[in-house]
Amino acid sequence: MDLTFHNITLPSEPGQAFDLGVHGGKIVEMRAAGTLEQGDKALHLNGRIVLPGFVETHIHLDKSCILDRCQMKGGLQEAIAEVVGLKAAFTEEDVAFRAAKTLRKCVLKGTTQMRTHVEVDPVVGLRGFEGVKHAIAEFAWAIDVEICVFPQDGLLNNPGTDELMVAALKDGAGSVGAAPYTDTNPHGQIDRVFEMARDFDVDIDMHLDFGSDATSLDVDYVCRKADEYGWGGRVAVGHVTKFANMSAHRLTALSRRLAGAGVAVTVLPSTDLFLMHRDHTENLSVPRGVTPIHLMAAEGVNCSLSTNNVLNPFTPFGDCSLIRMANLYANIAQIGRREDMAGCLDMVSSRSAKLLNLKDYGIQKGAPADLVVIDARDATMAVAELAQPMYGFKRGKPVFTHALPELHSH
């Protein structure tokens, strides 16, 4: 075999140890630990976890790494306005350079699959889309990336945007998104996005219910449209910060509705913490504004955690580590139970893969050898200790190596 892994732990099979064999870019053997001969390259991992890579479900490569150009006024509307002012000067080369910087960090942190949202409108045209495509091509050896094209600054109220979205879908965008809260007719935008999804047979991934007042929600309408179009399992909604201000009873009822309609939920802890409740001035302790998706997952909703923005007005932070995002969420949600913490790892791996409808994700015979080794022996401690990715492979070829720190005792 080209590559073998010895004495590994799989998150899906806790308490058991395995050996894996890779040949021709695929997993060809999976046996009990100690029963597989060494391949041309062999890693003896002493019980460490092997994953089929982390999965980034919601990131914005096109507007990453612009912190040095920003005034950082704070707040959602201010961030949107600031990027509008900057993106008129975006070029394909500029976008490609910044997107590649971000992709490099994602790859080094163990991400092997990604959906990136890319905005189009008459201001930026297709320059962001084309620039991101160049970066994706540059890193195709290490990570698979799907583009979700969406109208950040409105669709029905922004003439010319519809045609640009259609052009991007014709040119390979793999999914279609929405931001109804920026439109004069939010439900009209949702209608049009479902039409595009049907026309091009693609999945839907919306920015939705981004705010603090849970009195009125667009998610009810999205569930109705998913039922109407038969798009269950192909719709995701992200941010949904309004859900964080719902009663437990109402959140449970909504979760069951989402599960029944096949609508997945993505929460973006870093962005939502940074942007939400800036109008809360009664005291210095600001509400978190992050929806407790582990409670929604318990009701059958498929949930993921993701990065969203990196080094821009929406999120002036980010090292592109999804295990850091899992740890951050566990802190915010005050998760202490082992099984719930381990579930946070699923929300950046197996659950995220399900949200993207990845067909070959997993560690099993015949699957692509897209593998990441992390320095932990169980899923709970991986999240609790921010376990370091040690090795990465794409289709059986080495992608990165992180040497573990050495302690020089005296």
CSV table of C-alpha atoms in Angstrom, one decimal:
chain,number,residue,atom,x,y,z
A,1,MET,CA,0.0,0.0,0.0
A,2,ASP,CA,1.0,3.6,-0.6
A,3,LEU,CA,0.2,4.7,3.0
A,4,THR,CA,-0.9,3.1,6.2
A,5,PHE,CA,-2.1,4.4,9.5
A,6,HIS,CA,-1.6,2.3,12.6
A,7,ASN,CA,-3.4,2.3,15.9
A,8,ILE,CA,-5.9,5.1,15.2
A,9,THR,CA,-9.2,6.2,16.8
A,10,LEU,CA,-12.3,7.1,14.7
A,11,PRO,CA,-14.8,9.5,16.3
A,12,SER,CA,-17.6,7.3,15.0
A,13,GLU,CA,-16.1,4.3,16.8
A,14,PRO,CA,-14.9,5.5,20.3
A,15,GLY,CA,-13.1,3.0,22.4
A,16,GLN,CA,-11.9,0.9,19.4
A,17,ALA,CA,-8.5,1.0,17.6
A,18,PHE,CA,-8.0,0.6,13.9
A,19,ASP,CA,-5.4,0.4,11.1
A,20,LEU,CA,-6.1,2.0,7.7
A,21,GLY,CA,-4.6,1.3,4.3
A,22,VAL,CA,-4.5,3.7,1.4
A,23,HIS,CA,-3.7,2.9,-2.2
A,24,GLY,CA,-4.3,4.9,-5.4
A,25,GLY,CA,-5.8,7.8,-3.4
A,26,LYS,CA,-8.5,5.7,-1.7
A,27,ILE,CA,-9.0,3.8,1.5
A,28,VAL,CA,-8.7,0.2,0.6
A,29,GLU,CA,-8.2,-1.5,4.0
A,30,MET,CA,-9.8,-0.9,7.5
A,31,ARG,CA,-8.9,-3.5,10.1
A,32,ALA,CA,-8.4,-3.9,13.9
A,33,ALA,CA,-5.3,-2.3,15.1
A,34,GLY,CA,-2.1,-4.4,14.8
A,35,THR,CA,-3.3,-6.5,11.9
A,36,LEU,CA,-2.2,-4.4,8.9
A,37,GLU,CA,1.3,-4.6,7.3
A,38,GLN,CA,3.1,-1.3,6.9
A,39,GLY,CA,2.8,0.5,3.6
A,40,ASP,CA,5.4,2.5,1.7
A,41,LYS,CA,4.8,5.2,4.2
A,42,ALA,CA,3.5,4.3,7.6
A,43,LEU,CA,2.3,6.5,10.5
A,44,HIS,CA,2.1,4.9,14.0
A,45,LEU,CA,-0.3,7.2,15.8
A,46,ASN,CA,-0.7,5.8,19.3
A,47,GLY,CA,-4.5,6.0,19.4
A,48,ARG,CA,-4.9,9.5,17.9
A,49,ILE,CA,-8.0,10.6,16.0
A,50,VAL,CA,-8.2,10.4,12.2
A,51,LEU,CA,-10.9,12.4,10.5
A,52,PRO,CA,-11.9,12.7,6.9
A,53,GLY,CA,-11.0,16.4,7.3
A,54,PHE,CA,-12.9,19.3,8.6
A,55,VAL,CA,-15.8,20.8,6.6
A,56,GLU,CA,-16.3,24.5,6.3
A,57,THR,CA,-19.9,25.2,5.4
A,58,HIS,CA,-20.0,29.0,5.5
A,59,ILE,CA,-17.1,31.3,4.7
A,60,HIS,CA,-16.6,34.4,2.6
A,61,LEU,CA,-13.3,34.1,0.7
A,62,ASP,CA,-14.0,37.1,-1.5
A,63,LYS,CA,-14.0,39.6,1.3
A,64,SER,CA,-11.5,38.0,3.7
A,65,CYS,CA,-8.3,39.8,4.7
A,66,ILE,CA,-9.4,43.4,4.3
A,67,LEU,CA,-9.0,44.4,7.9
A,68,ASP,CA,-6.2,46.8,7.0
A,69,ARG,CA,-8.6,48.8,4.7
A,70,CYS,CA,-11.4,49.1,7.3
A,71,GLN,CA,-12.5,51.7,9.8
A,72,MET,CA,-14.2,49.1,12.0
A,73,LYS,CA,-17.2,51.1,13.2
A,74,GLY,CA,-18.9,48.0,14.5
A,75,GLY,CA,-22.4,46.6,13.9
A,76,LEU,CA,-24.0,44.6,11.1
A,77,GLN,CA,-25.3,47.5,9.0
A,78,GLU,CA,-22.0,49.4,9.4
A,79,ALA,CA,-20.1,46.3,8.3
A,80,ILE,CA,-22.3,45.8,5.2
A,81,ALA,CA,-21.9,49.5,4.3
A,82,GLU,CA,-18.2,49.4,4.8
A,83,VAL,CA,-17.7,46.5,2.4
A,84,VAL,CA,-20.0,48.1,-0.2
A,85,GLY,CA,-17.6,51.1,-0.1
A,86,LEU,CA,-14.5,48.9,-0.5
A,87,LYS,CA,-15.6,46.3,-3.1
A,88,ALA,CA,-15.9,48.8,-5.9
A,89,ALA,CA,-12.1,48.7,-6.0
A,90,PHE,CA,-11.9,44.9,-5.8
A,91,THR,CA,-10.1,43.3,-8.8
A,92,GLU,CA,-9.9,39.7,-9.7
A,93,GLU,CA,-6.3,39.6,-8.8
A,94,ASP,CA,-6.9,41.2,-5.4
A,95,VAL,CA,-9.7,38.8,-4.6
A,96,ALA,CA,-7.7,35.8,-5.8
A,97,PHE,CA,-4.7,36.8,-3.6
A,98,ARG,CA,-6.7,37.3,-0.5
A,99,ALA,CA,-8.8,34.2,-1.0
A,100,ALA,CA,-5.7,32.1,-1.5
A,101,LYS,CA,-4.2,33.4,1.8
A,102,THR,CA,-7.4,32.3,3.6
A,103,LEU,CA,-7.5,29.0,1.8
A,104,ARG,CA,-3.9,28.3,2.8
A,105,LYS,CA,-4.8,28.8,6.5
A,106,CYS,CA,-7.9,26.6,6.2
A,107,VAL,CA,-5.8,23.8,4.6
A,108,LEU,CA,-3.2,24.0,7.3
A,109,LYS,CA,-5.9,23.8,10.0
A,110,GLY,CA,-7.2,20.5,8.5
A,111,THR,CA,-10.1,21.6,6.3
A,112,THR,CA,-10.6,19.4,3.3
A,113,GLN,CA,-14.1,20.5,2.1
A,114,MET,CA,-15.6,24.0,1.9
A,115,ARG,CA,-18.6,26.0,0.7
A,116,THR,CA,-17.7,29.7,0.2
A,117,HIS,CA,-20.3,32.4,-0.2
A,118,VAL,CA,-19.5,34.9,-2.9
A,119,GLU,CA,-21.5,38.0,-3.5
A,120,VAL,CA,-22.4,39.5,-6.9
A,121,ASP,CA,-24.1,42.8,-7.6
A,122,PRO,CA,-23.6,45.7,-10.1
A,123,VAL,CA,-20.9,47.2,-7.9
A,124,VAL,CA,-18.5,44.2,-7.9
A,125,GLY,CA,-19.9,42.4,-10.9
A,126,LEU,CA,-18.4,39.0,-11.3
A,127,ARG,CA,-14.9,40.0,-10.2
A,128,GLY,CA,-15.2,38.4,-6.8
A,129,PHE,CA,-16.6,35.3,-8.3
A,130,GLU,CA,-13.8,35.0,-10.9
A,131,GLY,CA,-11.1,35.8,-8.3
A,132,VAL,CA,-12.3,33.1,-5.9
A,133,LYS,CA,-12.4,30.7,-8.8
A,134,HIS,CA,-8.7,31.3,-9.5
A,135,ALA,CA,-7.9,30.7,-5.8
A,136,ILE,CA,-9.9,27.5,-5.8
A,137,ALA,CA,-8.0,26.2,-8.8
A,138,GLU,CA,-4.7,27.1,-7.1
A,139,PHE,CA,-5.6,24.9,-4.1
A,140,ALA,CA,-7.5,22.1,-5.8
A,141,TRP,CA,-4.8,19.7,-4.9
A,142,ALA,CA,-5.5,20.2,-1.2
A,143,ILE,CA,-9.2,21.2,-0.7
A,144,ASP,CA,-12.5,20.9,-2.6
A,145,VAL,CA,-14.5,24.2,-2.7
A,146,GLU,CA,-18.0,24.9,-3.8
A,147,ILE,CA,-19.1,28.5,-4.5
A,148,CYS,CA,-22.5,29.6,-3.2
A,149,VAL,CA,-23.4,32.8,-5.1
A,150,PHE,CA,-25.7,35.2,-3.3
A,151,PRO,CA,-27.0,38.8,-3.2
A,152,GLN,CA,-25.5,40.5,-0.1
A,153,ASP,CA,-27.0,43.9,-0.9
A,154,GLY,CA,-30.4,42.9,-2.1
A,155,LEU,CA,-31.8,41.2,-5.1
A,156,LEU,CA,-35.3,42.5,-6.1
A,157,ASN,CA,-34.3,46.0,-5.0
A,158,ASN,CA,-30.9,45.9,-6.8
A,159,PRO,CA,-31.4,45.8,-10.6
A,160,GLY,CA,-28.8,43.7,-12.4
A,161,THR,CA,-28.1,41.4,-9.5
A,162,ASP,CA,-30.4,38.6,-10.7
A,163,GLU,CA,-28.7,38.4,-14.1
A,164,LEU,CA,-25.2,38.2,-12.4
A,165,MET,CA,-26.4,35.4,-10.1
A,166,VAL,CA,-27.7,33.5,-13.1
A,167,ALA,CA,-24.5,34.0,-15.0
A,168,ALA,CA,-22.5,32.7,-12.0
A,169,LEU,CA,-24.8,29.6,-11.8
A,170,LYS,CA,-24.3,29.0,-15.5
A,171,ASP,CA,-20.5,29.3,-14.9
A,172,GLY,CA,-20.2,26.7,-12.2
A,173,ALA,CA,-21.5,28.0,-8.9
A,174,GLY,CA,-22.7,24.9,-7.0
A,175,SER,CA,-25.3,26.5,-4.8
A,176,VAL,CA,-27.4,29.6,-4.4
A,177,GLY,CA,-27.8,31.8,-1.4
A,178,ALA,CA,-29.8,34.7,-0.1
A,179,ALA,CA,-29.8,37.6,2.4
A,180,PRO,CA,-33.5,38.5,2.6
A,181,TYR,CA,-33.0,41.0,5.4
A,182,THR,CA,-31.3,43.3,2.9
A,183,ASP,CA,-34.2,43.3,0.4
A,184,THR,CA,-37.3,45.5,0.3
A,185,ASN,CA,-39.2,42.3,-0.3
A,186,PRO,CA,-37.6,39.5,1.8
A,187,HIS,CA,-40.1,36.8,0.8
A,188,GLY,CA,-39.8,37.8,-2.8
A,189,GLN,CA,-36.1,37.3,-2.7
A,190,ILE,CA,-36.7,33.8,-1.1
A,191,ASP,CA,-39.1,33.0,-3.9
A,192,ARG,CA,-36.6,33.9,-6.6
A,193,VAL,CA,-33.8,32.0,-5.0
A,194,PHE,CA,-35.9,28.8,-4.8
A,195,GLU,CA,-36.7,29.3,-8.5
A,196,MET,CA,-33.0,29.6,-9.3
A,197,ALA,CA,-32.3,26.5,-7.2
A,198,ARG,CA,-34.9,24.5,-9.2
A,199,ASP,CA,-33.7,25.9,-12.6
A,200,PHE,CA,-30.1,24.9,-11.9
A,201,ASP,CA,-30.7,21.9,-9.6
A,202,VAL,CA,-28.5,23.2,-6.8
A,203,ASP,CA,-28.8,23.5,-3.1
A,204,ILE,CA,-29.8,26.6,-1.2
A,205,ASP,CA,-27.8,28.2,1.7
A,206,MET,CA,-29.3,31.5,3.1
A,207,HIS,CA,-28.2,34.1,5.5
A,208,LEU,CA,-31.4,34.3,7.5
A,209,ASP,CA,-33.0,35.9,10.6
A,210,PHE,CA,-29.9,37.9,11.4
A,211,GLY,CA,-30.8,40.3,14.2
A,212,SER,CA,-32.0,40.2,17.8
A,213,ASP,CA,-35.8,40.6,17.6
A,214,ALA,CA,-37.4,37.1,17.3
A,215,THR,CA,-41.0,38.5,17.0
A,216,SER,CA,-41.0,37.9,13.2
A,217,LEU,CA,-39.0,35.2,11.5
A,218,ASP,CA,-38.4,34.4,7.8
A,219,VAL,CA,-37.5,30.8,8.5
A,220,ASP,CA,-41.2,29.8,8.7
A,221,TYR,CA,-41.5,30.9,5.1
A,222,VAL,CA,-38.3,29.1,4.1
A,223,CYS,CA,-39.7,25.8,5.5
A,224,ARG,CA,-42.9,26.3,3.6
A,225,LYS,CA,-40.9,26.8,0.3
A,226,ALA,CA,-38.7,23.8,1.1
A,227,ASP,CA,-41.9,21.7,1.4
A,228,GLU,CA,-43.5,23.2,-1.7
A,229,TYR,CA,-40.4,22.6,-3.9
A,230,GLY,CA,-39.5,19.2,-2.4
A,231,TRP,CA,-36.1,20.7,-1.4
A,232,GLY,CA,-35.8,19.0,2.0
A,233,GLY,CA,-32.2,18.1,2.7
A,234,ARG,CA,-31.0,20.7,0.3
A,235,VAL,CA,-31.6,23.9,2.2
A,236,ALA,CA,-29.5,25.5,5.0
A,237,VAL,CA,-29.9,28.7,6.9
A,238,GLY,CA,-27.0,30.5,8.6
A,239,HIS,CA,-26.6,33.0,11.5
A,240,VAL,CA,-30.2,32.8,12.7
A,241,THR,CA,-29.2,34.9,15.7
A,242,LYS,CA,-32.9,35.8,16.3
A,243,PHE,CA,-33.4,32.2,17.5
A,244,ALA,CA,-31.1,32.9,20.5
A,245,ASN,CA,-33.9,35.2,21.9
A,246,MET,CA,-36.6,32.6,21.8
A,247,SER,CA,-38.2,30.8,24.7
A,248,ALA,CA,-37.2,27.1,25.2
A,249,HIS,CA,-40.7,26.0,24.2
A,250,ARG,CA,-40.7,28.1,21.0
A,251,LEU,CA,-37.2,26.9,20.0
A,252,THR,CA,-38.2,23.3,20.5
A,253,ALA,CA,-41.2,23.8,18.2
A,254,LEU,CA,-39.2,25.5,15.6
A,255,SER,CA,-36.5,22.9,15.7
A,256,ARG,CA,-39.1,20.2,15.0
A,257,ARG,CA,-40.4,22.2,12.1
A,258,LEU,CA,-37.0,22.6,10.6
A,259,ALA,CA,-36.2,18.9,11.1
A,260,GLY,CA,-39.5,18.0,9.4
A,261,ALA,CA,-38.8,20.3,6.4
A,262,GLY,CA,-35.2,19.1,6.1
A,263,VAL,CA,-33.7,22.6,6.6
A,264,ALA,CA,-30.3,22.6,8.2
A,265,VAL,CA,-28.9,25.3,10.5
A,266,THR,CA,-25.4,26.8,10.6
A,267,VAL,CA,-24.2,29.0,13.5
A,268,LEU,CA,-21.2,31.3,13.1
A,269,PRO,CA,-20.0,31.9,16.7
A,270,SER,CA,-17.2,34.4,16.1
A,271,THR,CA,-19.2,36.8,13.8
A,272,ASP,CA,-22.4,36.5,15.8
A,273,LEU,CA,-20.6,37.3,19.1
A,274,PHE,CA,-18.9,40.3,17.5
A,275,LEU,CA,-21.9,41.9,15.8
A,276,MET,CA,-24.9,41.1,17.9
A,277,HIS,CA,-26.5,43.3,20.7
A,278,ARG,CA,-24.4,46.4,20.1
A,279,ASP,CA,-27.5,48.4,21.1
A,280,HIS,CA,-27.5,46.7,24.5
A,281,THR,CA,-26.3,49.6,26.7
A,282,GLU,CA,-28.0,48.9,30.0
A,283,ASN,CA,-24.9,47.4,31.5
A,284,LEU,CA,-21.5,46.2,30.3
A,285,SER,CA,-22.5,42.5,30.0
A,286,VAL,CA,-23.8,42.0,26.4
A,287,PRO,CA,-26.0,39.0,25.6
A,288,ARG,CA,-24.3,36.4,23.6
A,289,GLY,CA,-26.5,36.4,20.5
A,290,VAL,CA,-25.5,32.9,19.5
A,291,THR,CA,-28.2,30.3,18.9
A,292,PRO,CA,-27.9,27.1,20.9
A,293,ILE,CA,-27.8,24.6,18.1
A,294,HIS,CA,-26.9,21.6,20.2
A,295,LEU,CA,-30.4,21.9,21.6
A,296,MET,CA,-31.8,22.0,18.0
A,297,ALA,CA,-29.6,19.0,17.0
A,298,ALA,CA,-31.2,17.1,19.9
A,299,GLU,CA,-34.6,17.7,18.1
A,300,GLY,CA,-33.4,16.3,14.8
A,301,VAL,CA,-32.0,19.4,13.0
A,302,ASN,CA,-28.8,18.9,11.1
A,303,CYS,CA,-26.5,21.6,12.5
A,304,SER,CA,-23.0,22.9,11.7
A,305,LEU,CA,-20.6,25.4,13.1
A,306,SER,CA,-18.5,27.5,10.7
A,307,THR,CA,-16.1,30.5,10.4
A,308,ASN,CA,-18.0,33.0,8.2
A,309,ASN,CA,-15.7,36.0,7.9
A,310,VAL,CA,-12.0,36.3,8.4
A,311,LEU,CA,-10.2,39.6,9.2
A,312,ASN,CA,-12.9,42.0,7.9
A,313,PRO,CA,-15.6,44.4,9.3
A,314,PHE,CA,-17.9,41.5,10.1
A,315,THR,CA,-15.3,39.6,12.0
A,316,PRO,CA,-11.9,41.1,12.7
A,317,PHE,CA,-10.5,37.8,13.9
A,318,GLY,CA,-9.7,34.4,12.5
A,319,ASP,CA,-7.1,31.7,12.0
A,320,CYS,CA,-9.5,29.5,10.0
A,321,SER,CA,-9.4,26.7,12.7
A,322,LEU,CA,-12.7,24.9,12.8
A,323,ILE,CA,-11.7,23.1,15.9
A,324,ARG,CA,-11.3,26.5,17.5
A,325,MET,CA,-14.8,27.4,16.4
A,326,ALA,CA,-16.1,24.2,18.0
A,327,ASN,CA,-14.3,25.1,21.2
A,328,LEU,CA,-15.6,28.7,21.1
A,329,TYR,CA,-19.2,27.5,20.6
A,330,ALA,CA,-18.9,25.0,23.5
A,331,ASN,CA,-17.8,27.9,25.7
A,332,ILE,CA,-20.6,30.2,24.6
A,333,ALA,CA,-23.2,27.5,25.0
A,334,GLN,CA,-21.8,26.5,28.4
A,335,ILE,CA,-21.4,22.9,27.3
A,336,GLY,CA,-19.7,20.6,29.9
A,337,ARG,CA,-21.2,17.2,29.2
A,338,ARG,CA,-18.8,14.9,27.3
A,339,GLU,CA,-21.3,13.8,24.7
A,340,ASP,CA,-22.4,17.4,23.9
A,341,MET,CA,-18.8,18.5,23.6
A,342,ALA,CA,-18.0,15.6,21.3
A,343,GLY,CA,-21.1,16.6,19.3
A,344,CYS,CA,-19.4,20.0,18.6
A,345,LEU,CA,-16.7,18.1,16.7
A,346,ASP,CA,-19.4,16.5,14.6
A,347,MET,CA,-20.6,20.0,13.8
A,348,VAL,CA,-17.4,20.8,12.0
A,349,SER,CA,-17.0,17.4,10.3
A,350,SER,CA,-19.7,14.7,9.8
A,351,ARG,CA,-22.7,17.0,10.3
A,352,SER,CA,-21.2,19.6,8.0
A,353,ALA,CA,-20.5,17.0,5.4
A,354,LYS,CA,-24.2,16.0,5.5
A,355,LEU,CA,-25.2,19.7,5.1
A,356,LEU,CA,-23.2,19.9,1.9
A,357,ASN,CA,-24.6,16.6,0.7
A,358,LEU,CA,-21.1,15.2,0.3
A,359,LYS,CA,-21.4,11.7,-1.1
A,360,ASP,CA,-18.0,10.2,-0.4
A,361,TYR,CA,-17.2,11.8,3.0
A,362,GLY,CA,-16.2,9.3,5.7
A,363,ILE,CA,-13.6,6.7,6.6
A,364,GLN,CA,-14.6,3.5,4.9
A,365,LYS,CA,-13.4,1.3,2.1
A,366,GLY,CA,-13.6,3.0,-1.3
A,367,ALA,CA,-13.8,6.5,0.1
A,368,PRO,CA,-11.2,9.1,-1.0
A,369,ALA,CA,-8.2,9.2,1.4
A,370,ASP,CA,-8.9,12.8,2.5
A,371,LEU,CA,-7.6,12.4,6.0
A,372,VAL,CA,-6.5,14.6,8.9
A,373,VAL,CA,-4.8,13.4,12.0
A,374,ILE,CA,-5.4,15.4,15.2
A,375,ASP,CA,-3.5,15.3,18.5
A,376,ALA,CA,-6.3,13.8,20.6
A,377,ARG,CA,-7.5,10.4,21.5
A,378,ASP,CA,-11.2,11.2,22.0
A,379,ALA,CA,-13.6,13.7,20.5
A,380,THR,CA,-14.4,15.4,23.8
A,381,MET,CA,-10.8,16.3,24.5
A,382,ALA,CA,-10.2,17.3,20.9
A,383,VAL,CA,-12.7,20.1,21.5
A,384,ALA,CA,-11.7,20.9,25.1
A,385,GLU,CA,-8.0,21.1,24.4
A,386,LEU,CA,-8.1,22.7,20.8
A,387,ALA,CA,-6.3,19.6,19.5
A,388,GLN,CA,-3.6,20.4,16.9
A,389,PRO,CA,-3.9,18.9,13.4
A,390,MET,CA,-0.7,16.9,12.9
A,391,TYR,CA,-0.9,15.5,9.3
A,392,GLY,CA,-3.2,16.1,6.3
A,393,PHE,CA,-3.7,14.1,3.2
A,394,LYS,CA,-5.8,14.7,0.1
A,395,ARG,CA,-6.5,11.7,-2.1
A,396,GLY,CA,-3.7,9.9,-0.2
A,397,LYS,CA,-1.1,12.6,-1.0
A,398,PRO,CA,0.5,14.6,1.8
A,399,VAL,CA,-0.8,18.2,2.3
A,400,PHE,CA,0.7,19.4,5.5
A,401,THR,CA,2.7,18.3,8.5
A,402,HIS,CA,2.6,20.1,11.9
A,403,ALA,CA,5.4,19.1,14.2
A,404,LEU,CA,4.2,18.8,17.8
A,405,PRO,CA,5.9,21.1,20.3
A,406,GLU,CA,8.9,19.8,22.1
A,407,LEU,CA,9.6,20.4,25.8
A,408,HIS,CA,13.3,20.9,26.6
A,409,SER,CA,13.5,19.9,30.2
A,410,HIS,CA,16.6,20.5,32.3
